[in-house]
């Protein structure tokens, strides 16, 4: 399966390597670096590269390339999914996944990688199990023991791998037993110039933070499970019960985990929380243009829209801009032509507006492409799809846990298309 | 042991070194190691160590700076040593010291070096000495080092072997496992025999974890020494028979790497693998699913073989089609139907294809995994369905694949490649998700291009206009590569769909005036291809393009235009020579590709219109003659000979016209993904469209199915059961964390040390479930959850737990993969079955369930014999067995067996009634029973007088028409899955109401309505009643519909109380208890899911048996289960739609205290029912 792993930073330095089978020379990465040079953006590097003797499968995440070397047939998704797990594991252990973090904890990352794969085949990828074997850096690692040692130490530490519930470590004890669930929904939408919805859907995820003692068996039910069009679960969820009853029944892992992700496909029924009025226009003659954007709340179910941000990639031929915002502030990077307008909270009484003039490079033709506005927003205490958790029951343990559910709505890939109109200056 | 010793005869020097190391470490036991026999070897490899030139080389080698930097961050105190060239000396010193902390620090630095890719191999001797270090962390890092460098320093690596060999014998399974893991990771050829022995031993280890490690070690050994293949296959065969989920994934992985061609090894394990699949860890699932896909391709028949036939047989098709909204019960039901169908077809011989039940098993057991969070698992299931499922069922994977498209871009990339291949074969599958493939400006280019590919594949007459509109926006994108791809996509749509060809062409022609040259060029190329299809009608386009030659500079586009004009010069007779004239002028400055086309054009024109172009052609050919490029010179010479008639010209010149102006076939614009599906989807080979190393070809379906009986498993006969249903439902039950009990058994006993929390809990859990079910027998021993009894209960539990622990070793030996000898079995039989061993028996049953019917029929005779045997054992069983509880269990077990054995003929239809109360998922059985139910229903108390009526339409809103309804509690004869609703119309108006009927039902998905026949006339003042049927799908969602008269329409809705969603069934007290127990167990050991218990105080009026019965039956449509005691009342029913059992028991105590227990598979129904009954009893 997976032969070797290289971590490569954007400048092409290989700062960590791990081999699970015979050592593969790092010169194999040259093929990758070559492809990387060719690609305009790091995202454009092909995930699978074929070299004379090896196959290179890579992911780009958190500004790092995770490059694995493969020698024989293996499902590419298998490798990709695993590489993402590695990134998640680093994130989980050290709070973020970045070059400096990995360099600071080189030995521990190496040990973790050693445990995650055996001979290139995944062995322990559940964070609960890994954390039993290798404690995260915050805890004194005096008791860490994995391979041998006195028998009782090994026993208490590795049981996670032995159980058929590998995601949960044994002997969990808490004084405060709590279970929190965050229902986070993201709206993916494309609105056209006139504000009509071209495409809209809602992606949801239920993030859980469960700190319960013993082996609790939880059942989470929704008021309106029929809303959910497509779901995927953490392995702890019993598929059959969902199929027959539409309830989530599971023995949770300890700590933070993603319980389920779902998709609401209501097409036009998706409530779009904001509307955007925009016009970007260029004068027929001369090299000037105008930009005018207004954002206002639409269907917000009585909640305030926060964290509103508008991002526009302006046409390449723009030379400079001169805008004024009635609310918030804007930044503009002339190199990337990226305009970011950070609005903040949306006040329905006084709608934020950004307007001003654009000037084009002298002699440059009127730009043809239509920049699209990317909108970012956040609404607390609202799941835009209307999904509601009905109740959470616990079986198998005697104590009474503290339970909490939080709802958040965010904008996912929320785009507003524009038309660049041309206007005659003199009319 | 002898071969090992021989192999490990080590050089004397090595021995000495070890001794010094030991002296330093003060570890004496090392010397006792049997393998360390001195030998007069003459290796001198260690002597030179201090002055070894390698050191100097490495010391001064590259990466110096970085290393130093690292050391400085590592430990400041040691920085003085760093400056010396032999830097690693300090590390050696640290490793040799007595302090663990120093050793640890040194090891950490060494491992950091390895991680950075720095060479640390010269430290090997110093490190390997620490392999026996007491400090676990040091030891672990030493292992890490060893695994990395052992291959390079084979001799020295041998020093560590004895440590691992000792580890292999350790009583702790974890140590055994890790020793094996490291031992097998050391790639030293000389220890192959040792590894082989170790693997063999570990493969029969008690602990599943060690067995898993053994499975992991197999491919390692294989890659080290392929000669061992045969031995390894034996081990694989043995491990494949393992029944634990822990081992399954790893051993299949080993199978795939070592002997993927030995498909015969899978036969016996096929069903087990299918059943375990859902509980295997994610990575194992991927490997197993991929392997099973290949297996199924060799063993089953192509389900789409008779596609046309299937379509004709409408019934069959509906049967497959409706598969989407099933739940598991339904599926079983369907399989049953399928079975019947099999029989039917066997007689009629009309439909030759019948899916093998094993094939169906695979499809059914993999389907839930589409919901996995792991993209690789989802993809694996998707490819399995694509390659194996009947056409009508493949659709289920589309949704899951579309979901993956929201994942990371790499995942998207792979998924889109596969979707592109699939969408060519099964376009309809992805059509509903068309919009999900729309392109966002933020997508990386490679994703955009793939999405475009999919969109093009999905285009058809109905959606083409939307797609083209979408394409139009893409053309304005910044990303030029993407724009080019879009134009090509438009071209492909135009060729594939005749209706839009002209529209597309017009669109493309408009693009010709685009400012961007690339866009224009790409359009020209595409237009050229399109025009080739119908050139006659488009001479104006050709003219337009001819004008473009003045502006377009992109060589490919110029060449395309010239080719077009040459090819169709007859359509543009006036322009063509002019173009040639212009081209002749610029000839010398053109690119080669354009020059070639100019020559071409000249030749063609010369042949058709030599009068005007003769001179021009000569001129061009002359220019070409002296061109720098020899291709062009050659071409010019060749063409001159061919077209210009001279006396020497050969026979070919006569045919010049035919050669140049032959009708050329229009190019077919094909997807690059066409026919890629001969590679297994989701594989690396598919992605690269080239066979990757180690790729196993997906075989074609066989012509005739191989013998399915090879998958039958030899089963211990004593528990063989004759009913299909039973086996099946066991199968269905299993996947709920099935093995937790069966497996933790061996685990616990393997470590005699303190038990894990989970182990003891699960033990007590199962006990609880046992006691819960028995509580009905006697009042005192009420529910386990009830507080009064808790103390007592607790004590008992404790005792039982102890007992379980004591017993554990015994069951474990059973679960050992032993071949079923009769002696052993009969021993087992006579052994008393204690409560906790219940799960075990279940596991046994499960393994039997893998036996097929055919075998069963053969064994009918045997089973009679068994019966006798069993009776004997029953009789021989000492009647005074331990506690009462256990006795009961035992009895139940026996009666279960007896029933099966006395059953005269094992044909499913006859078995059903008898077996019904043994099954937990009762759908099939109850269906068979529905007639009997009706016969028995008189015993039910139907409180006919007090049927509650609800208002549907008030007299005032109804303008004189008032409508009431009640749930009549009569079976609805047209459809037994519907609830009968009696509707009473009263016309209090002055005029008559006409044509009363139902219209426009707005129902939740799955719900159905059977309308009442239209009431033609309802005279004023009259009342009429009708009955309609509603299938509420076992939910309390309201059914909304319109009630229409000849003048008006009224929106009305009927919402059923939960108690009306069921119908009574008749049961005896014993049956009731068994069912209740079944329900509790059907979720494995996780009790509580199907049972809800509430304590309550009965209202004064309600005390007394009759009152309770009255109130409960009013609240819910249940029938009373006759019983001896008047302290308890039991009621039974099943839900109308799915036929799930609903069991209610009310146990009354002193002073009106009572306890209500509801058991129902449907949790929601159970919860609501409890509420309703509580209210009824306490009001």
mmCIF file with all atom_site columns, N, CA, C and O in Angstrom, chain B residues 891-919:
data_model
loop_
_atom_site.group_PDB
_atom_site.id
_atom_site.type_symbol
_atom_site.label_atom_id
_atom_site.label_alt_id
_atom_site.label_comp_id
_atom_site.label_asym_id
_atom_site.label_entity_id
_atom_site.label_seq_id
_atom_site.pdbx_PDB_ins_code
_atom_site.Cartn_x
_atom_site.Cartn_y
_atom_site.Cartn_z
_atom_site.occupancy
_atom_site.B_iso_or_equiv
_atom_site.pdbx_formal_charge
_atom_site.auth_seq_id
_atom_site.auth_comp_id
_atom_site.auth_asym_id
_atom_site.auth_atom_id
_atom_site.pdbx_PDB_model_num
ATOM 1   N N  . UNK B 1 891 ? -34.773 -23.956 29.063 1.00 0.00 ? 891 UNK B N  1
ATOM 2   C CA . UNK B 1 891 ? -36.004 -24.521 28.524 1.00 0.00 ? 891 UNK B CA 1
ATOM 3   C C  . UNK B 1 891 ? -36.353 -23.868 27.207 1.00 0.00 ? 891 UNK B C  1
ATOM 4   O O  . UNK B 1 891 ? -36.685 -24.501 26.238 1.00 0.00 ? 891 UNK B O  1
ATOM 5   N N  . UNK B 1 892 ? -36.206 -22.591 27.247 1.00 0.00 ? 892 UNK B N  1
ATOM 6   C CA . UNK B 1 892 ? -36.534 -21.857 26.030 1.00 0.00 ? 892 UNK B CA 1
ATOM 7   C C  . UNK B 1 892 ? -35.691 -22.332 24.867 1.00 0.00 ? 892 UNK B C  1
ATOM 8   O O  . UNK B 1 892 ? -36.178 -22.595 23.785 1.00 0.00 ? 892 UNK B O  1
ATOM 9   N N  . UNK B 1 893 ? -34.469 -22.477 25.169 1.00 0.00 ? 893 UNK B N  1
ATOM 10  C CA . UNK B 1 893 ? -33.542 -22.917 24.142 1.00 0.00 ? 893 UNK B CA 1
ATOM 11  C C  . UNK B 1 893 ? -34.010 -24.256 23.568 1.00 0.00 ? 893 UNK B C  1
ATOM 12  O O  . UNK B 1 893 ? -34.028 -24.469 22.380 1.00 0.00 ? 893 UNK B O  1
ATOM 13  N N  . UNK B 1 894 ? -34.418 -25.126 24.468 1.00 0.00 ? 894 UNK B N  1
ATOM 14  C CA . UNK B 1 894 ? -34.783 -26.459 24.016 1.00 0.00 ? 894 UNK B CA 1
ATOM 15  C C  . UNK B 1 894 ? -36.035 -26.402 23.162 1.00 0.00 ? 894 UNK B C  1
ATOM 16  O O  . UNK B 1 894 ? -36.109 -27.016 22.119 1.00 0.00 ? 894 UNK B O  1
ATOM 17  N N  . UNK B 1 895 ? -36.985 -25.655 23.650 1.00 0.00 ? 895 UNK B N  1
ATOM 18  C CA . UNK B 1 895 ? -38.234 -25.625 22.899 1.00 0.00 ? 895 UNK B CA 1
ATOM 19  C C  . UNK B 1 895 ? -37.979 -25.074 21.506 1.00 0.00 ? 895 UNK B C  1
ATOM 20  O O  . UNK B 1 895 ? -38.556 -25.523 20.539 1.00 0.00 ? 895 UNK B O  1
ATOM 21  N N  . UNK B 1 896 ? -37.071 -24.183 21.464 1.00 0.00 ? 896 UNK B N  1
ATOM 22  C CA . UNK B 1 896 ? -36.717 -23.602 20.169 1.00 0.00 ? 896 UNK B CA 1
ATOM 23  C C  . UNK B 1 896 ? -36.223 -24.692 19.236 1.00 0.00 ? 896 UNK B C  1
ATOM 24  O O  . UNK B 1 896 ? -36.607 -24.783 18.075 1.00 0.00 ? 896 UNK B O  1
ATOM 25  N N  . UNK B 1 897 ? -35.399 -25.502 19.763 1.00 0.00 ? 897 UNK B N  1
ATOM 26  C CA . UNK B 1 897 ? -34.845 -26.552 18.919 1.00 0.00 ? 897 UNK B CA 1
ATOM 27  C C  . UNK B 1 897 ? -35.914 -27.567 18.549 1.00 0.00 ? 897 UNK B C  1
ATOM 28  O O  . UNK B 1 897 ? -36.016 -28.014 17.426 1.00 0.00 ? 897 UNK B O  1
ATOM 29  N N  . UNK B 1 898 ? -36.695 -27.900 19.535 1.00 0.00 ? 898 UNK B N  1
ATOM 30  C CA . UNK B 1 898 ? -37.703 -28.924 19.278 1.00 0.00 ? 898 UNK B CA 1
ATOM 31  C C  . UNK B 1 898 ? -38.616 -28.518 18.147 1.00 0.00 ? 898 UNK B C  1
ATOM 32  O O  . UNK B 1 898 ? -38.933 -29.296 17.274 1.00 0.00 ? 898 UNK B O  1
ATOM 33  N N  . UNK B 1 899 ? -38.996 -27.280 18.201 1.00 0.00 ? 899 UNK B N  1
ATOM 34  C CA . UNK B 1 899 ? -39.919 -26.818 17.170 1.00 0.00 ? 899 UNK B CA 1
ATOM 35  C C  . UNK B 1 899 ? -39.357 -27.053 15.793 1.00 0.00 ? 899 UNK B C  1
ATOM 36  O O  . UNK B 1 899 ? -40.011 -27.550 14.912 1.00 0.00 ? 899 UNK B O  1
ATOM 37  N N  . UNK B 1 900 ? -38.116 -26.696 15.693 1.00 0.00 ? 900 UNK B N  1
ATOM 38  C CA . UNK B 1 900 ? -37.505 -26.830 14.378 1.00 0.00 ? 900 UNK B CA 1
ATOM 39  C C  . UNK B 1 900 ? -37.491 -28.281 13.931 1.00 0.00 ? 900 UNK B C  1
ATOM 40  O O  . UNK B 1 900 ? -37.729 -28.592 12.791 1.00 0.00 ? 900 UNK B O  1
ATOM 41  N N  . UNK B 1 901 ? -37.209 -29.109 14.856 1.00 0.00 ? 901 UNK B N  1
ATOM 42  C CA . UNK B 1 901 ? -36.983 -30.481 14.452 1.00 0.00 ? 901 UNK B CA 1
ATOM 43  C C  . UNK B 1 901 ? -38.271 -31.219 14.144 1.00 0.00 ? 901 UNK B C  1
ATOM 44  O O  . UNK B 1 901 ? -38.319 -32.095 13.308 1.00 0.00 ? 901 UNK B O  1
ATOM 45  N N  . UNK B 1 902 ? -39.290 -30.857 14.840 1.00 0.00 ? 902 UNK B N  1
ATOM 46  C CA . UNK B 1 902 ? -40.552 -31.556 14.573 1.00 0.00 ? 902 UNK B CA 1
ATOM 47  C C  . UNK B 1 902 ? -41.227 -31.051 13.325 1.00 0.00 ? 902 UNK B C  1
ATOM 48  O O  . UNK B 1 902 ? -42.146 -31.644 12.820 1.00 0.00 ? 902 UNK B O  1
ATOM 49  N N  . UNK B 1 903 ? -40.762 -29.978 12.914 1.00 0.00 ? 903 UNK B N  1
ATOM 50  C CA . UNK B 1 903 ? -41.328 -29.414 11.692 1.00 0.00 ? 903 UNK B CA 1
ATOM 51  C C  . UNK B 1 903 ? -41.203 -30.425 10.559 1.00 0.00 ? 903 UNK B C  1
ATOM 52  O O  . UNK B 1 903 ? -40.117 -30.842 10.212 1.00 0.00 ? 903 UNK B O  1
ATOM 53  N N  . UNK B 1 904 ? -42.280 -30.812 9.986  1.00 0.00 ? 904 UNK B N  1
ATOM 54  C CA . UNK B 1 904 ? -42.229 -31.914 9.039  1.00 0.00 ? 904 UNK B CA 1
ATOM 55  C C  . UNK B 1 904 ? -41.475 -31.583 7.752  1.00 0.00 ? 904 UNK B C  1
ATOM 56  O O  . UNK B 1 904 ? -40.576 -32.311 7.367  1.00 0.00 ? 904 UNK B O  1
ATOM 57  N N  . UNK B 1 905 ? -41.879 -30.558 7.098  1.00 0.00 ? 905 UNK B N  1
ATOM 58  C CA . UNK B 1 905 ? -41.205 -30.274 5.826  1.00 0.00 ? 905 UNK B CA 1
ATOM 59  C C  . UNK B 1 905 ? -40.707 -28.843 5.845  1.00 0.00 ? 905 UNK B C  1
ATOM 60  O O  . UNK B 1 905 ? -41.426 -27.940 6.214  1.00 0.00 ? 905 UNK B O  1
ATOM 61  N N  . UNK B 1 906 ? -39.498 -28.639 5.461  1.00 0.00 ? 906 UNK B N  1
ATOM 62  C CA . UNK B 1 906 ? -38.935 -27.300 5.580  1.00 0.00 ? 906 UNK B CA 1
ATOM 63  C C  . UNK B 1 906 ? -39.263 -26.383 4.420  1.00 0.00 ? 906 UNK B C  1
ATOM 64  O O  . UNK B 1 906 ? -38.438 -25.621 4.006  1.00 0.00 ? 906 UNK B O  1
ATOM 65  N N  . UNK B 1 907 ? -40.436 -26.458 3.923  1.00 0.00 ? 907 UNK B N  1
ATOM 66  C CA . UNK B 1 907 ? -40.759 -25.476 2.873  1.00 0.00 ? 907 UNK B CA 1
ATOM 67  C C  . UNK B 1 907 ? -41.225 -24.197 3.553  1.00 0.00 ? 907 UNK B C  1
ATOM 68  O O  . UNK B 1 907 ? -41.953 -24.246 4.527  1.00 0.00 ? 907 UNK B O  1
ATOM 69  N N  . UNK B 1 908 ? -40.782 -23.101 3.067  1.00 0.00 ? 908 UNK B N  1
ATOM 70  C CA . UNK B 1 908 ? -40.976 -21.837 3.782  1.00 0.00 ? 908 UNK B CA 1
ATOM 71  C C  . UNK B 1 908 ? -42.430 -21.538 4.130  1.00 0.00 ? 908 UNK B C  1
ATOM 72  O O  . UNK B 1 908 ? -42.729 -21.089 5.213  1.00 0.00 ? 908 UNK B O  1
ATOM 73  N N  . UNK B 1 909 ? -43.313 -21.834 3.223  1.00 0.00 ? 909 UNK B N  1
ATOM 74  C CA . UNK B 1 909 ? -44.691 -21.425 3.465  1.00 0.00 ? 909 UNK B CA 1
ATOM 75  C C  . UNK B 1 909 ? -45.279 -22.178 4.651  1.00 0.00 ? 909 UNK B C  1
ATOM 76  O O  . UNK B 1 909 ? -46.084 -21.660 5.391  1.00 0.00 ? 909 UNK B O  1
ATOM 77  N N  . UNK B 1 910 ? -44.835 -23.395 4.811  1.00 0.00 ? 910 UNK B N  1
ATOM 78  C CA . UNK B 1 910 ? -45.409 -24.137 5.922  1.00 0.00 ? 910 UNK B CA 1
ATOM 79  C C  . UNK B 1 910 ? -44.736 -23.789 7.233  1.00 0.00 ? 910 UNK B C  1
ATOM 80  O O  . UNK B 1 910 ? -45.319 -23.910 8.289  1.00 0.00 ? 910 UNK B O  1
ATOM 81  N N  . UNK B 1 911 ? -43.523 -23.384 7.111  1.00 0.00 ? 911 UNK B N  1
ATOM 82  C CA . UNK B 1 911 ? -42.797 -23.119 8.326  1.00 0.00 ? 911 UNK B CA 1
ATOM 83  C C  . UNK B 1 911 ? -43.291 -21.857 9.010  1.00 0.00 ? 911 UNK B C  1
ATOM 84  O O  . UNK B 1 911 ? -43.373 -21.802 10.210 1.00 0.00 ? 911 UNK B O  1
ATOM 85  N N  . UNK B 1 912 ? -43.652 -20.912 8.212  1.00 0.00 ? 912 UNK B N  1
ATOM 86  C CA . UNK B 1 912 ? -43.937 -19.594 8.777  1.00 0.00 ? 912 UNK B CA 1
ATOM 87  C C  . UNK B 1 912 ? -44.832 -19.590 10.011 1.00 0.00 ? 912 UNK B C  1
ATOM 88  O O  . UNK B 1 912 ? -44.433 -19.021 11.006 1.00 0.00 ? 912 UNK B O  1
ATOM 89  N N  . UNK B 1 913 ? -45.986 -20.165 9.955  1.00 0.00 ? 913 UNK B N  1
ATOM 90  C CA . UNK B 1 913 ? -46.848 -20.006 11.108 1.00 0.00 ? 913 UNK B CA 1
ATOM 91  C C  . UNK B 1 913 ? -46.205 -20.548 12.387 1.00 0.00 ? 913 UNK B C  1
ATOM 92  O O  . UNK B 1 913 ? -46.288 -19.942 13.433 1.00 0.00 ? 913 UNK B O  1
ATOM 93  N N  . UNK B 1 914 ? -45.566 -21.633 12.267 1.00 0.00 ? 914 UNK B N  1
ATOM 94  C CA . UNK B 1 914 ? -44.987 -22.222 13.452 1.00 0.00 ? 914 UNK B CA 1
ATOM 95  C C  . UNK B 1 914 ? -43.862 -21.377 14.000 1.00 0.00 ? 914 UNK B C  1
ATOM 96  O O  . UNK B 1 914 ? -43.676 -21.248 15.187 1.00 0.00 ? 914 UNK B O  1
ATOM 97  N N  . UNK B 1 915 ? -43.165 -20.838 13.080 1.00 0.00 ? 915 UNK B N  1
ATOM 98  C CA . UNK B 1 915 ? -41.946 -20.181 13.482 1.00 0.00 ? 915 UNK B CA 1
ATOM 99  C C  . UNK B 1 915 ? -42.152 -18.768 13.917 1.00 0.00 ? 915 UNK B C  1
ATOM 100 O O  . UNK B 1 915 ? -41.251 -18.131 14.400 1.00 0.00 ? 915 UNK B O  1
ATOM 101 N N  . UNK B 1 916 ? -43.321 -18.299 13.745 1.00 0.00 ? 916 UNK B N  1
ATOM 102 C CA . UNK B 1 916 ? -43.461 -16.845 13.789 1.00 0.00 ? 916 UNK B CA 1
ATOM 103 C C  . UNK B 1 916 ? -42.991 -16.249 15.097 1.00 0.00 ? 916 UNK B C  1
ATOM 104 O O  . UNK B 1 916 ? -42.332 -15.233 15.110 1.00 0.00 ? 916 UNK B O  1
ATOM 105 N N  . UNK B 1 917 ? -43.270 -16.903 16.185 1.00 0.00 ? 917 UNK B N  1
ATOM 106 C CA . UNK B 1 917 ? -42.919 -16.229 17.436 1.00 0.00 ? 917 UNK B CA 1
ATOM 107 C C  . UNK B 1 917 ? -41.448 -16.410 17.762 1.00 0.00 ? 917 UNK B C  1
ATOM 108 O O  . UNK B 1 917 ? -40.970 -15.965 18.775 1.00 0.00 ? 917 UNK B O  1
ATOM 109 N N  . UNK B 1 918 ? -40.742 -17.083 16.911 1.00 0.00 ? 918 UNK B N  1
ATOM 110 C CA . UNK B 1 918 ? -39.314 -17.190 17.156 1.00 0.00 ? 918 UNK B CA 1
ATOM 111 C C  . UNK B 1 918 ? -38.558 -16.066 16.492 1.00 0.00 ? 918 UNK B C  1
ATOM 112 O O  . UNK B 1 918 ? -37.408 -15.838 16.765 1.00 0.00 ? 918 UNK B O  1
ATOM 113 N N  . UNK B 1 919 ? -39.220 -15.421 15.611 1.00 0.00 ? 919 UNK B N  1
ATOM 114 C CA . UNK B 1 919 ? -38.476 -14.424 14.856 1.00 0.00 ? 919 UNK B CA 1
ATOM 115 C C  . UNK B 1 919 ? -38.630 -13.065 15.482 1.00 0.00 ? 919 UNK B C  1
ATOM 116 O O  . UNK B 1 919 ? -39.607 -12.767 16.138 1.00 0.00 ? 919 UNK B O  1
#
